[in-house]
Amino acid sequence: MTLLIIDCGIGNIGSIANMLNRLGVAAEVVGTRQELRRASRIVLPGVGSFNNGMRALHDRDLVEPLTERVLGDGVPVLGICLGLELMTRASEEGSTAGLGWLAADTRRFCLPPEAARLKVPHMGWNEIVCTAPALLTAGFAPAE
């Protein structure tokens, strides 16, 4: 299985690659449409604004091949931060159309007054516990 981390200049790719390496997961950083052909799993990270994220994908000619691999071929994909937002149709924080893979629009957090002490956006790593088998995590060893 080839896990590919998409590098389109909008994410902290080194942190993601290091995290996967620490978990014993072989991953490769790629940034071209030709390299996407080898993907059996994809991580789409991103940091920054929605418009800049979509522009970066378009500038690197990655929208069509990513869509083909994910929707056409059924390759599992994990969106991290902006990467997940880009999978939606649009964002309240931008004017550009998203990838449209998810029938959803990205909205700003609307926190109730009692949650005003929470920092938004949340930054950092969290533990994810899979409650059911998933293609994206198939073959991963549990974190120690």
Coordinates of C-alpha atoms in Angstrom, one line a residue:
M1 CA 0.0 0.0 0.0
T2 CA 1.3 3.4 -0.9
L3 CA 0.3 6.2 1.4
L4 CA 0.9 9.5 -0.2
I5 CA 1.0 12.9 1.5
I6 CA 0.0 15.6 -0.9
D7 CA 2.4 18.6 -0.9
C8 CA 0.9 21.6 -2.6
G9 CA 2.6 24.2 -0.5
I10 CA -0.1 24.8 2.0
G11 CA 0.7 22.5 4.9
N12 CA 3.3 21.5 7.4
I13 CA 4.3 18.3 5.5
G14 CA 7.3 17.6 7.7
S15 CA 5.1 17.3 10.8
I16 CA 2.8 14.9 9.1
A17 CA 5.6 12.8 7.6
N18 CA 7.3 12.6 11.0
M19 CA 4.1 11.6 12.8
L20 CA 3.5 8.8 10.4
N21 CA 7.1 7.7 10.6
R22 CA 6.9 7.6 14.4
L23 CA 3.8 5.3 14.0
G24 CA 5.8 3.1 11.7
V25 CA 3.7 4.0 8.6
A26 CA 5.6 4.3 5.4
A27 CA 4.5 7.4 3.6
E28 CA 5.8 9.4 0.7
V29 CA 5.5 13.1 0.0
V30 CA 4.3 13.9 -3.5
G31 CA 3.2 16.9 -5.5
T32 CA 2.5 15.9 -9.1
R33 CA -0.4 14.4 -10.9
Q34 CA 1.8 11.6 -12.2
E35 CA 2.8 10.6 -8.7
L36 CA -0.8 10.4 -7.6
R37 CA -1.3 7.3 -9.8
R38 CA 0.5 5.2 -7.2
A39 CA -1.7 6.2 -4.3
S40 CA -3.5 3.5 -2.4
R41 CA -4.2 6.0 0.4
I42 CA -4.0 9.8 0.4
V43 CA -3.4 12.4 3.1
L44 CA -4.5 16.0 2.1
P45 CA -3.1 18.4 4.6
G46 CA -3.4 22.2 4.6
V47 CA -2.9 25.4 6.5
G48 CA -4.2 28.8 5.7
S49 CA -7.2 30.3 3.8
F50 CA -9.7 28.4 1.7
N51 CA -9.1 30.4 -1.4
N52 CA -5.3 30.0 -1.2
G53 CA -5.7 26.3 -0.7
M54 CA -7.9 25.8 -3.8
R55 CA -5.5 28.1 -5.8
A56 CA -2.6 26.0 -4.7
L57 CA -4.3 22.8 -5.9
H58 CA -5.2 24.4 -9.2
D59 CA -1.8 25.9 -9.7
R60 CA -0.2 22.5 -9.3
D61 CA -2.8 20.8 -11.6
L62 CA -3.9 18.5 -8.8
V63 CA -7.7 19.0 -8.7
E64 CA -8.6 16.6 -11.5
P65 CA -6.2 13.8 -10.6
L66 CA -7.1 14.0 -6.9
T67 CA -10.8 13.9 -7.8
E68 CA -10.2 11.0 -10.1
R69 CA -8.3 9.0 -7.6
V70 CA -10.7 9.7 -4.6
L71 CA -14.1 9.7 -6.3
G72 CA -13.4 7.7 -9.4
D73 CA -11.1 5.0 -8.0
G74 CA -12.3 5.0 -4.4
V75 CA -8.8 5.7 -2.9
P76 CA -9.3 6.5 0.8
V77 CA -8.4 10.1 1.8
L78 CA -7.7 11.8 5.1
G79 CA -8.1 15.6 5.1
I80 CA -6.3 17.4 7.8
C81 CA -7.3 20.9 8.8
L82 CA -7.7 23.0 5.6
G83 CA -7.3 19.8 3.6
L84 CA -10.7 18.6 5.0
E85 CA -12.3 22.0 4.4
L86 CA -11.2 21.9 0.8
M87 CA -13.2 18.7 0.3
T88 CA -16.5 20.6 0.8
R89 CA -18.4 22.6 -1.9
A90 CA -17.5 26.0 -0.5
S91 CA -16.4 28.0 2.6
E92 CA -17.8 31.0 4.4
E93 CA -14.2 32.1 4.6
G94 CA -13.7 32.2 0.8
S95 CA -15.2 32.9 -2.5
T96 CA -13.7 30.0 -4.5
A97 CA -15.5 26.7 -5.1
G98 CA -14.1 23.7 -3.2
L99 CA -13.5 20.2 -4.4
G100 CA -17.1 19.3 -3.8
W101 CA -16.4 15.8 -2.7
L102 CA -18.5 16.3 0.4
A103 CA -22.1 17.6 0.1
A104 CA -21.3 20.2 2.7
D105 CA -20.2 23.8 3.0
T106 CA -17.5 24.9 5.5
R107 CA -18.8 27.3 8.1
R108 CA -17.1 29.3 10.8
F109 CA -17.3 28.1 14.4
C110 CA -20.1 29.8 16.3
L111 CA -19.3 29.2 19.9
P112 CA -21.8 29.8 22.7
P113 CA -20.8 32.4 25.4
E114 CA -19.8 29.7 27.9
A115 CA -17.3 28.4 25.4
A116 CA -15.6 31.7 24.8
R117 CA -12.5 30.6 26.7
L118 CA -11.8 28.0 24.1
K119 CA -9.1 28.8 21.5
V120 CA -10.4 28.6 17.9
P121 CA -8.9 27.3 15.8
H122 CA -7.6 24.4 17.9
M123 CA -4.0 23.7 17.1
G124 CA -2.1 20.6 17.9
W125 CA -2.3 16.8 17.7
N126 CA -5.1 14.7 19.2
E127 CA -5.6 11.0 19.6
I128 CA -8.0 9.4 17.2
V129 CA -9.6 6.1 18.2
C130 CA -11.1 4.1 15.4
T131 CA -14.4 2.5 16.5
A132 CA -14.7 0.4 13.3
P133 CA -12.4 -0.9 10.6
A134 CA -11.5 1.7 8.0
L135 CA -9.7 1.4 4.7
L136 CA -7.6 4.5 5.5
T137 CA -6.2 2.9 8.6
A138 CA -5.9 -0.7 7.5
G139 CA -2.6 -2.2 8.5
F140 CA -1.7 0.5 11.0
A141 CA -0.4 -0.6 14.3
P142 CA -2.0 0.9 17.4
A143 CA 0.0 3.9 18.8
E144 CA 2.0 3.2 21.9

